[in-house]
Amino acid sequence: MARSGIPDAAPSSAAIRGTTAEEISDSIRDLVDAGDLLPGAALPPVRALAETLGVNRNTVVAAYRRLALAGVVVTAGRGGTSVAHPIALPEEGAQRGPAASAEVPHPRGSRDVCDIGHGNPDPRLLPDLLAAAARLAAGPTAASAPVVYGAPALDPALESWARPGLADDRPEHPDFCLTVASGAVDAVERLLAQHLTQGDAVALEDPCFLASIATSRQLGHRIVPVPVDAEGMTPDGLERALAEGVRAVVLTPRAHNPTGASLSAARADALRSILTGYPRVLVIEDDHFSELATTPYRTVVPRGHPRWALVRSVSKFLGPDLRLAVVAADPATGERLGARLSGGTTWVSHLLQRLAASLATDAGVRWQVSTARDHYRARNLRAAEVLMDALAAAPLRAIVPDARVRAGDGLNVWVDLALAPGEKPSQGVAVTDEADEARPSHESQQLREIVTGTGGARTPPTGAAVTAALRERGWRARLGADFALDATTGIHAIRLTAHELDDAQLAALAADLADAVRSASGATPPSAITAPSTPTTTAPRGSTTPSRGDVA
């Protein structure tokens, strides 16, 4: 390898060692870490490396696949495999780029570009942190002694609020250990870092929360994708991942981001039954939407399972800037996590913990959280209905006969214009209600899924093409493929954050989405179709939305 920064065409196969896929991938990773293989450097062809090492070519294929899933290399089919360049992974929140700016001229004459891919809670439905901090400073806790090195990491006020709720949800694990982290992402990262080493396999949902993808890749883990359907992580996918030797499983029990799926009772039972046979696997449940969820929490952790953690963040209902999450875990896992968050090094500020506890127990804030829960649910369902009406219209039915708009718990709606490989078409409407538990499973999904049909000949447009067409019409959506782990996931999907749009704005978005699908598919709108009207405004975040009473 040339040390000038310009990669050789291919490194010498002699520098790579090993007789198993794990040994070969570890050897290549060592060369990358040492700088002997620079970004862009081509790896030896599979057949050539197999002959040099005296192994079956499938062993080399498996080694390259491990490296690709860990983000160390990229494959280009006949173009070979090369060391990956550092890339900026997609992040949640306001999207970067010129189209995110309201200064970019709107294609229809307005100067507004509406970001409907940000994935954020509505700021007006979050409590005023500064006002709450002022009240806290004037209260009885203001006279408490300053927190110094060596103090317990968990503040008693936060513990008194968090522990009862967690105990109610985990009665089968009464001896759980409780600690606190700087948000859910921080908690999951620390849990994985203490349990896995570089190259270990972790099972993640596919599509997956962006931060979980970034965390696992940055830690050097080998990601094993597990498909998600309307009822959450799939049993078959989990069994395959466990068979591949994953040492940890990270899943979302409800309000899966990006699809909104929540575990049904039957699905949670099935996953729990599978995990019973794998007591050494760490199971992490990221219950990020907890206080705002309309679906019940259902655990997949088997009774007596020795390695588990339940993470609950306050970001969605108290505000992302608090950077705080509570973690319930088995005693061994909790103690190890607590040691990494000790009062002598990296504890979470007790001021933030007390502020969170004060907010979470305040009657006015509790009412505001309840209002936010109802608002997100109602607006997501309304968005699904309006968007699906547009996609189900006769002209579009021939283009996207299997389109679905999913509006479960969470802050987003998931628009998928095609079936995934092997997926069967759905029929009718499934509503999310606890009263529906007695209905057949196809009617009791913890997700509202509205579908248009059962198949057609035309190839649906990709999410990328539809997103580009929407951007030309003044809407900035989020690519479904951003959340993908497998190359086939989310190709025809987009995620929309529409809870801030009123009915008029939803109607404008629906008309533009239908127009974007036609444009992206190359279909010519029938002459009988009236062109969608130009909205008076596409209302960037923070402008007019439905009335919410006195919430501010």
Coordinates of C-alpha atoms in Angstrom, one line a residue:
M1 CA 0.0 0.0 0.0
A2 CA 1.4 3.4 -0.9
R3 CA 1.6 5.7 2.1
S4 CA 1.2 8.8 0.0
G5 CA -2.6 8.8 0.5
I6 CA -3.3 7.4 -3.0
P7 CA -4.6 3.8 -2.7
D8 CA -3.0 1.0 -4.7
A9 CA -5.2 -0.8 -7.1
A10 CA -5.3 -3.7 -4.6
P11 CA -3.3 -4.7 -1.5
S12 CA -1.2 -7.8 -1.4
S13 CA -3.2 -10.8 -0.5
A14 CA -0.3 -11.9 1.6
A15 CA -1.0 -9.1 4.1
I16 CA -4.4 -10.6 4.9
R17 CA -4.5 -13.6 7.2
G18 CA -7.0 -16.0 8.5
T19 CA -8.9 -19.2 7.7
T20 CA -12.3 -18.3 8.9
A21 CA -14.6 -15.4 7.9
E22 CA -14.1 -13.8 11.4
E23 CA -10.3 -14.1 11.2
I24 CA -10.1 -12.7 7.7
S25 CA -12.4 -9.8 8.5
D26 CA -10.5 -9.0 11.7
S27 CA -7.2 -9.0 9.7
I28 CA -8.6 -6.6 7.1
R29 CA -10.0 -4.4 9.9
D30 CA -6.6 -4.3 11.5
L31 CA -5.0 -3.2 8.3
V32 CA -7.6 -0.4 7.9
D33 CA -7.0 0.7 11.6
A34 CA -3.2 0.7 11.1
G35 CA -3.5 2.9 7.9
D36 CA -2.2 0.2 5.7
L37 CA -5.5 0.2 3.8
L38 CA -6.7 3.7 3.1
P39 CA -10.2 4.7 2.1
G40 CA -10.9 3.8 -1.5
A41 CA -8.3 1.0 -1.5
A42 CA -9.5 -2.1 -3.5
L43 CA -9.5 -5.4 -1.7
P44 CA -8.3 -8.5 -3.5
P45 CA -10.9 -10.3 -5.6
V46 CA -12.7 -13.0 -3.7
R47 CA -11.3 -15.9 -5.8
A48 CA -7.8 -14.6 -5.6
L49 CA -7.9 -14.1 -1.8
A50 CA -9.5 -17.5 -1.3
E51 CA -6.7 -19.2 -3.3
T52 CA -4.0 -17.3 -1.4
L53 CA -5.4 -18.2 2.0
G54 CA -6.4 -21.8 1.0
V55 CA -10.0 -21.3 1.9
N56 CA -13.4 -21.7 0.2
R57 CA -14.4 -18.6 -1.7
N58 CA -17.7 -18.5 0.4
T59 CA -15.5 -17.9 3.4
V60 CA -14.1 -14.8 1.8
V61 CA -17.5 -13.7 0.7
A62 CA -18.7 -14.0 4.3
A63 CA -15.7 -12.0 5.6
Y64 CA -16.4 -9.2 3.1
R65 CA -20.1 -9.2 4.1
R66 CA -19.2 -8.8 7.8
L67 CA -17.0 -5.9 6.9
A68 CA -19.7 -4.3 4.7
L69 CA -22.3 -4.6 7.5
A70 CA -19.9 -2.9 9.9
G71 CA -19.4 -0.1 7.4
V72 CA -15.7 -0.8 6.9
V73 CA -16.0 -1.7 3.2
V74 CA -18.3 -1.1 0.3
T75 CA -19.2 -3.5 -2.5
A76 CA -19.9 -2.6 -6.1
G77 CA -20.8 -5.9 -7.6
R78 CA -18.4 -6.6 -10.4
G79 CA -16.6 -3.4 -9.5
G80 CA -15.2 -5.2 -6.5
T81 CA -14.9 -4.4 -2.8
S82 CA -13.0 -1.4 -1.4
V83 CA -12.4 0.3 1.9
A84 CA -15.2 2.7 2.7
H85 CA -14.7 6.4 2.8
P86 CA -15.9 8.1 6.0
I87 CA -19.5 9.3 5.3
A88 CA -21.8 11.6 7.1
L89 CA -24.7 9.4 8.1
P90 CA -28.2 10.8 8.0
E91 CA -29.3 12.4 11.2
E92 CA -32.7 13.1 12.8
G93 CA -34.0 16.7 12.9
A94 CA -34.0 19.6 10.4
Q95 CA -32.3 18.4 7.2
R96 CA -29.2 20.0 5.8
G97 CA -28.9 21.4 2.4
P98 CA -30.2 24.4 0.4
A99 CA -33.8 23.1 0.3
A100 CA -34.0 23.3 4.1
S101 CA -33.8 27.1 4.0
A102 CA -36.9 29.2 3.8
E103 CA -34.9 31.6 1.6
V104 CA -34.9 29.2 -1.3
P105 CA -37.7 30.4 -3.8
H106 CA -40.7 28.1 -3.8
P107 CA -41.2 26.6 -7.3
R108 CA -44.8 27.9 -7.3
G109 CA -43.9 31.5 -6.3
S110 CA -43.9 31.3 -2.5
R111 CA -40.6 31.7 -0.7
D112 CA -41.4 28.9 1.7
V113 CA -39.9 25.4 1.6
C114 CA -41.7 23.1 4.2
D115 CA -39.6 20.6 5.9
I116 CA -41.8 17.6 6.6
G117 CA -39.0 15.2 7.2
H118 CA -37.5 16.6 10.4
G119 CA -39.0 14.0 12.8
N120 CA -39.3 16.5 15.7
P121 CA -42.0 17.0 18.3
D122 CA -44.0 20.3 18.0
P123 CA -42.1 22.9 20.1
R124 CA -45.4 24.4 21.2
L125 CA -46.4 21.1 22.8
L126 CA -43.2 21.1 25.0
P127 CA -43.0 22.7 28.4
D128 CA -41.1 25.9 29.0
L129 CA -37.8 24.7 30.4
L130 CA -36.6 28.1 31.5
A131 CA -39.8 28.9 33.4
A132 CA -39.7 25.5 35.0
A133 CA -36.1 26.0 36.0
A134 CA -37.0 29.3 37.6
R135 CA -39.8 27.7 39.6
L136 CA -37.4 24.9 40.7
A137 CA -34.8 27.5 41.8
A138 CA -37.4 29.2 44.0
G139 CA -38.7 26.0 45.5
P140 CA -37.6 24.0 48.5
T141 CA -34.9 22.1 46.7
A142 CA -33.0 25.3 46.0
A143 CA -31.5 25.3 49.4
S144 CA -30.0 21.7 49.0
A145 CA -26.3 21.3 49.2
P146 CA -24.3 21.4 46.0
V147 CA -23.6 18.1 44.3
V148 CA -19.9 17.2 44.5
Y149 CA -17.7 14.4 43.2
G150 CA -18.6 11.0 44.6
A151 CA -22.3 11.7 45.1
P152 CA -24.8 9.1 43.8
A153 CA -25.3 9.5 40.1
L154 CA -29.1 9.1 40.3
D155 CA -30.9 12.0 41.9
P156 CA -33.6 10.9 44.5
A157 CA -36.2 13.2 42.9
L158 CA -35.8 11.5 39.5
E159 CA -35.8 8.1 41.0
S160 CA -39.0 8.7 43.0
W161 CA -40.7 9.5 39.7
A162 CA -39.2 6.9 37.4
R163 CA -39.0 3.8 39.6
P164 CA -42.8 3.2 40.2
G165 CA -43.7 3.4 36.5
L166 CA -40.9 1.1 35.5
A167 CA -41.8 -1.4 38.3
D168 CA -45.4 -1.5 37.1
D169 CA -44.2 -2.4 33.6
R170 CA -41.6 -4.9 34.7
P171 CA -43.3 -6.9 37.5
E172 CA -41.4 -10.0 36.4
H173 CA -38.1 -8.3 37.2
P174 CA -38.7 -6.6 40.6
D175 CA -35.0 -6.5 41.4
F176 CA -34.1 -4.2 38.5
C177 CA -31.3 -1.7 38.8
L178 CA -32.1 2.0 37.9
T179 CA -29.7 4.5 36.5
V180 CA -29.7 7.6 34.2
A181 CA -28.0 8.5 31.0
S182 CA -27.7 11.6 28.8
G183 CA -30.6 10.6 26.5
A184 CA -31.6 7.3 24.9
V185 CA -28.9 7.3 22.3
D186 CA -26.2 7.7 25.0
A187 CA -27.8 4.9 27.0
V188 CA -27.9 2.5 24.0
E189 CA -24.4 3.4 23.0
R190 CA -23.0 2.7 26.5
L191 CA -24.9 -0.5 26.9
L192 CA -23.6 -1.8 23.6
A193 CA -20.1 -0.6 24.3
Q194 CA -19.9 -2.4 27.7
H195 CA -21.3 -5.7 26.3
L196 CA -19.9 -5.9 22.8
T197 CA -16.5 -5.5 21.2
Q198 CA -15.5 -4.4 17.8
G199 CA -16.7 -6.9 15.2
D200 CA -19.4 -8.4 17.4
A201 CA -22.9 -8.8 15.8
V202 CA -25.9 -6.8 16.9
A203 CA -29.5 -7.2 15.6
L204 CA -31.2 -4.0 14.6
E205 CA -34.6 -3.3 13.2
D206 CA -34.8 -2.8 9.4
P207 CA -35.8 0.0 8.7
C208 CA -34.0 1.4 11.7
F209 CA -33.8 4.5 13.8
L210 CA -30.9 6.6 12.4
A211 CA -29.0 7.0 15.6
S212 CA -28.9 3.3 16.2
I213 CA -27.4 2.8 12.8
A214 CA -24.7 5.4 13.5
T215 CA -24.0 4.1 17.0
S216 CA -23.4 0.5 15.8
R217 CA -21.3 1.6 12.9
Q218 CA -19.2 3.9 15.0
L219 CA -18.6 1.2 17.5
G220 CA -17.5 -1.2 14.8
H221 CA -20.3 -3.7 15.3
R222 CA -21.5 -6.0 12.6
I223 CA -25.1 -5.1 12.0
V224 CA -27.6 -7.9 11.3
P225 CA -30.9 -6.5 9.9
V226 CA -34.2 -7.8 11.2
P227 CA -37.3 -6.8 9.2
V228 CA -40.1 -4.9 10.7
D229 CA -43.7 -5.3 9.7
A230 CA -47.0 -3.8 11.0
E231 CA -46.6 -5.6 14.3
G232 CA -42.9 -4.8 14.9
M233 CA -39.8 -6.9 14.6
T234 CA -40.5 -10.2 12.8
P235 CA -40.0 -13.6 14.5
D236 CA -38.4 -15.2 11.5
G237 CA -36.0 -12.3 11.1
L238 CA -35.0 -12.5 14.8
E239 CA -34.4 -16.2 14.6
R240 CA -32.1 -15.7 11.6
A241 CA -30.2 -13.0 13.4
L242 CA -29.8 -15.1 16.5
A243 CA -28.6 -18.0 14.4
E244 CA -25.9 -15.6 13.0
G245 CA -24.6 -15.2 16.5
V246 CA -25.7 -11.7 17.5
R247 CA -24.7 -10.8 21.0
A248 CA -27.3 -8.0 21.4
V249 CA -30.8 -7.1 20.1
V250 CA -32.0 -3.5 20.0
L251 CA -35.7 -3.0 19.3
T252 CA -38.5 -0.5 19.7
P253 CA -41.5 -1.9 21.6
R254 CA -43.8 0.8 20.3
A255 CA -43.8 3.9 18.1
H256 CA -41.1 2.4 15.9
N257 CA -39.2 5.1 14.0
P258 CA -39.7 5.4 11.1
T259 CA -42.8 3.2 10.5
G260 CA -44.8 3.9 13.7
A261 CA -45.3 0.1 14.3
S262 CA -45.9 -1.1 17.9
L263 CA -45.6 -4.7 19.1
S264 CA -48.9 -6.6 19.2
A265 CA -49.5 -8.9 22.2
A266 CA -49.1 -11.9 19.9
R267 CA -45.9 -10.6 18.4
A268 CA -44.3 -9.8 21.8
D269 CA -45.1 -13.3 23.0
A270 CA -43.5 -14.8 19.9
L271 CA -40.3 -12.8 20.2
R272 CA -40.1 -13.5 23.9
S273 CA -40.5 -17.2 23.3
I274 CA -37.6 -17.1 20.8
L275 CA -35.3 -15.1 23.1
T276 CA -35.9 -17.7 25.9
G277 CA -33.3 -19.9 24.2
Y278 CA -30.6 -17.2 24.1
P279 CA -30.0 -16.1 27.7
R280 CA -26.5 -14.6 26.9
V281 CA -27.9 -12.1 24.4
L282 CA -28.4 -8.6 25.7
V283 CA -31.9 -7.3 24.9
I284 CA -32.3 -3.5 24.8
E285 CA -35.8 -2.1 24.5
D286 CA -35.8 1.6 23.4
D287 CA -39.2 2.9 24.6
H288 CA -38.5 6.4 23.4
F289 CA -42.2 7.5 23.0
S290 CA -43.3 6.2 26.4
E291 CA -45.4 9.0 27.9
L292 CA -46.9 9.9 24.5
A293 CA -47.7 6.4 23.4
T294 CA -51.3 5.4 22.9
T295 CA -50.4 1.7 22.6
P296 CA -49.4 -0.3 25.7
Y297 CA -45.8 -1.3 26.5
R298 CA -45.2 -4.9 25.8
T299 CA -41.8 -6.4 26.7
V300 CA -40.0 -9.1 24.7
V301 CA -37.6 -9.9 27.6
P302 CA -38.3 -13.4 28.9
R303 CA -38.9 -13.9 32.6
G304 CA -35.6 -14.5 34.4
H305 CA -33.6 -13.3 31.4
P306 CA -30.2 -12.3 32.8
R307 CA -29.2 -9.6 30.3
W308 CA -31.7 -6.8 29.5
A309 CA -32.3 -3.1 29.6
L310 CA -35.3 -0.8 29.2
V311 CA -34.5 2.7 28.1
R312 CA -37.0 5.6 28.4
S313 CA -36.1 9.1 27.3
V314 CA -37.9 12.3 28.2
S315 CA -37.0 14.0 24.9
K316 CA -40.3 13.6 23.1
F317 CA -42.6 14.9 25.9
L318 CA -40.3 17.2 27.9
G319 CA -37.9 18.3 25.2
P320 CA -34.8 17.0 23.4
D321 CA -32.6 19.6 25.1
L322 CA -32.9 17.9 28.5
R323 CA -30.7 15.1 27.2
L324 CA -31.9 12.6 29.8
A325 CA -33.2 9.0 29.9
V326 CA -33.8 6.5 32.7
V327 CA -32.6 2.9 32.3
A328 CA -33.9 -0.1 34.1
A329 CA -31.8 -3.2 33.7
D330 CA -30.9 -6.5 35.3
P331 CA -28.5 -6.0 38.3
A332 CA -25.3 -6.9 36.5
T333 CA -26.0 -4.8 33.4
G334 CA -27.2 -1.9 35.5
E335 CA -24.2 -2.0 37.8
R336 CA -21.8 -2.0 34.8
L337 CA -23.7 0.9 33.2
G338 CA -23.7 2.8 36.5
A339 CA -20.0 2.4 36.8
R340 CA -19.6 4.1 33.5
L341 CA -21.9 6.9 34.7
S342 CA -20.5 7.2 38.2
G343 CA -20.7 10.3 40.3
G344 CA -17.0 10.8 40.0
T345 CA -16.7 11.1 36.2
T346 CA -19.6 11.3 33.8
W347 CA -22.8 11.6 35.7
V348 CA -25.8 13.4 34.4
S349 CA -26.3 16.8 36.0
H350 CA -28.5 16.7 39.1
L351 CA -29.9 20.0 38.0
L352 CA -31.3 18.4 34.8
Q353 CA -32.5 15.4 36.7
R354 CA -34.4 17.5 39.2
L355 CA -35.8 19.7 36.5
A356 CA -37.0 16.6 34.6
A357 CA -38.6 15.1 37.8
S358 CA -40.2 18.5 38.6
L359 CA -41.7 18.7 35.1
A360 CA -42.8 15.0 34.9
T361 CA -44.8 15.4 38.2
D362 CA -46.3 18.8 37.5
A363 CA -50.1 18.7 37.0
G364 CA -50.0 21.3 34.3
V365 CA -47.2 19.5 32.4
R366 CA -49.1 16.2 32.7
W367 CA -52.1 17.9 31.1
Q368 CA -49.9 19.2 28.3
V369 CA -48.4 15.8 27.7
S370 CA -51.9 14.3 27.5
T371 CA -52.9 17.1 25.0
A372 CA -49.8 16.3 22.9
R373 CA -50.5 12.6 22.9
D374 CA -54.0 13.2 21.6
H375 CA -52.7 15.7 19.0
Y376 CA -50.0 13.5 17.5
R377 CA -52.4 10.6 17.3
A378 CA -55.2 12.6 15.7
R379 CA -53.1 14.5 13.2
N380 CA -51.2 11.4 12.1
L381 CA -54.4 9.5 11.5
R382 CA -55.8 12.5 9.6
A383 CA -52.7 12.7 7.5
A384 CA -52.9 9.0 6.7
E385 CA -56.5 9.4 5.5
V386 CA -55.9 12.4 3.4
L387 CA -52.7 11.1 1.8
M388 CA -54.3 7.7 1.2
D389 CA -57.3 9.2 -0.5
A390 CA -55.0 10.9 -3.0
L391 CA -53.0 7.7 -3.6
A392 CA -56.1 5.5 -3.9
A393 CA -57.7 7.7 -6.6
A394 CA -58.2 5.8 -9.9
P395 CA -55.4 7.4 -11.9
L396 CA -52.8 6.5 -9.3
R397 CA -54.1 3.1 -8.5
A398 CA -52.6 1.8 -11.7
I399 CA -49.2 3.3 -10.7
V400 CA -49.0 2.4 -7.0
P401 CA -51.7 -0.4 -6.5
D402 CA -50.0 -1.6 -3.2
A403 CA -49.3 1.9 -1.7
R404 CA -49.8 2.1 2.1
V405 CA -49.8 5.0 4.5
R406 CA -49.1 3.9 8.0
A407 CA -49.9 6.1 11.0
G408 CA -49.1 4.4 14.3
D409 CA -47.7 5.9 17.4
G410 CA -44.9 8.4 17.0
L411 CA -44.3 11.7 15.2
N412 CA -44.4 10.5 11.6
V413 CA -46.4 8.8 8.9
W414 CA -44.7 6.2 6.7
V415 CA -45.7 6.2 3.0
D416 CA -44.6 3.0 1.2
L417 CA -45.5 2.8 -2.5
A418 CA -44.7 -0.9 -3.0
L419 CA -44.6 -4.2 -1.2
A420 CA -41.3 -5.4 0.2
P421 CA -39.9 -8.6 -1.4
G422 CA -42.0 -11.6 -0.2
E423 CA -44.6 -9.3 1.5
K424 CA -48.2 -10.1 1.0
P425 CA -50.7 -7.4 0.1
S426 CA -53.0 -6.2 2.9
Q427 CA -56.7 -5.5 2.8
G428 CA -59.0 -3.1 4.5
V429 CA -58.2 -0.9 7.5
A430 CA -56.6 -2.0 10.8
V431 CA -57.2 0.4 13.7
T432 CA -55.2 0.6 16.9
D433 CA -57.5 0.1 19.9
E434 CA -57.1 -2.0 23.0
A435 CA -60.7 -3.1 22.5
D436 CA -59.7 -4.6 19.2
E437 CA -57.4 -7.2 20.9
A438 CA -60.2 -9.8 20.6
R439 CA -60.4 -9.4 16.8
P440 CA -58.4 -11.6 14.4
S441 CA -54.8 -10.6 14.2
H442 CA -55.1 -9.0 10.8
E443 CA -57.6 -6.6 12.3
S444 CA -55.9 -5.9 15.6
Q445 CA -52.5 -4.6 14.4
Q446 CA -51.1 -1.9 16.7
L447 CA -51.0 0.4 13.6
R448 CA -53.5 2.0 11.3
E449 CA -52.7 0.8 7.8
I450 CA -54.7 1.9 4.8
V451 CA -54.1 0.1 1.6
T452 CA -55.1 0.6 -2.0
G453 CA -55.1 -2.8 -3.8
T454 CA -53.4 -6.1 -4.4
G455 CA -50.9 -5.6 -7.2
G456 CA -50.3 -4.3 -10.7
A457 CA -47.9 -4.4 -13.6
R458 CA -46.4 -0.9 -13.4
T459 CA -43.2 -0.5 -11.4
P460 CA -43.8 2.0 -8.6
P461 CA -41.5 5.0 -8.5
T462 CA -38.6 5.0 -6.0
G463 CA -38.8 7.1 -2.8
A464 CA -35.8 9.1 -4.1
A465 CA -37.7 10.0 -7.3
V466 CA -40.8 11.0 -5.3
T467 CA -38.8 13.0 -2.8
A468 CA -37.1 14.9 -5.5
A469 CA -40.4 15.7 -7.2
L470 CA -41.9 16.8 -3.8
R471 CA -38.9 19.1 -3.3
E472 CA -39.6 20.7 -6.6
R473 CA -43.1 21.4 -5.3
G474 CA -41.9 22.9 -2.1
W475 CA -41.8 20.0 0.3
R476 CA -38.7 18.4 1.9
A477 CA -39.5 14.8 2.8
R478 CA -37.2 12.1 4.3
L479 CA -36.1 9.2 2.2
G480 CA -37.2 5.8 3.4
A481 CA -33.9 4.4 2.2
D482 CA -32.1 6.6 4.8
F483 CA -33.4 4.2 7.5
A484 CA -32.5 1.0 5.5
L485 CA -30.0 -1.7 6.5
D486 CA -30.8 -4.0 3.7
A487 CA -30.4 -2.8 0.1
T488 CA -34.1 -3.7 -0.6
T489 CA -35.6 -1.9 2.4
G490 CA -37.4 1.4 1.9
I491 CA -36.6 1.8 -1.8
H492 CA -40.2 3.0 -2.5
A493 CA -40.9 4.7 0.8
I494 CA -40.8 8.1 2.3
R495 CA -41.3 9.3 5.9
L496 CA -43.3 12.4 6.6
T497 CA -43.6 14.5 9.7
A498 CA -47.1 16.0 9.2
H499 CA -48.5 16.6 12.7
E500 CA -48.0 20.3 12.4
L501 CA -50.0 20.7 9.2
D502 CA -53.6 21.7 9.3
D503 CA -56.3 20.2 7.0
A504 CA -55.7 22.8 4.3
Q505 CA -52.0 22.1 4.3
L506 CA -52.6 18.4 4.3
A507 CA -54.8 18.7 1.3
A508 CA -52.1 20.7 -0.5
L509 CA -49.5 18.1 0.4
A510 CA -51.7 15.2 -0.7
A511 CA -52.3 16.9 -4.1
D512 CA -48.6 17.5 -4.5
L513 CA -47.7 13.9 -3.4
A514 CA -50.1 12.5 -6.1
D515 CA -48.6 14.8 -8.7
A516 CA -45.1 13.8 -7.5
V517 CA -45.9 10.1 -7.9
R518 CA -47.2 10.6 -11.4
S519 CA -44.2 12.7 -12.3
A520 CA -41.7 10.3 -10.8
S521 CA -43.3 7.3 -12.6
G522 CA -43.3 9.1 -15.9
A523 CA -47.1 8.9 -16.1
T524 CA -48.9 11.7 -17.9
P525 CA -51.8 13.0 -15.9
P526 CA -55.1 12.3 -17.6
S527 CA -56.8 15.3 -19.1
A528 CA -59.8 14.8 -16.9
I529 CA -57.7 15.4 -13.8
T530 CA -57.7 18.9 -12.5
A531 CA -54.2 20.2 -11.7
P532 CA -53.7 20.5 -7.9
S533 CA -54.3 24.0 -6.6
T534 CA -51.5 26.1 -5.4
P535 CA -51.5 26.4 -1.6
T536 CA -51.4 29.9 -0.3
T537 CA -48.6 28.8 1.9
T538 CA -46.8 25.5 2.6
A539 CA -46.3 26.7 6.2
P540 CA -42.8 25.9 7.3
R541 CA -42.5 24.6 10.8
G542 CA -43.7 27.1 13.4
S543 CA -46.5 28.7 11.4
T544 CA -50.2 28.2 11.5
T545 CA -51.5 24.8 12.7
P546 CA -54.7 23.5 14.2
S547 CA -55.8 25.2 17.4
R548 CA -54.7 23.4 20.5
G549 CA -56.4 25.5 23.2
D550 CA -54.1 27.1 25.7
V551 CA -51.1 25.0 24.9
A552 CA -48.0 27.2 24.3

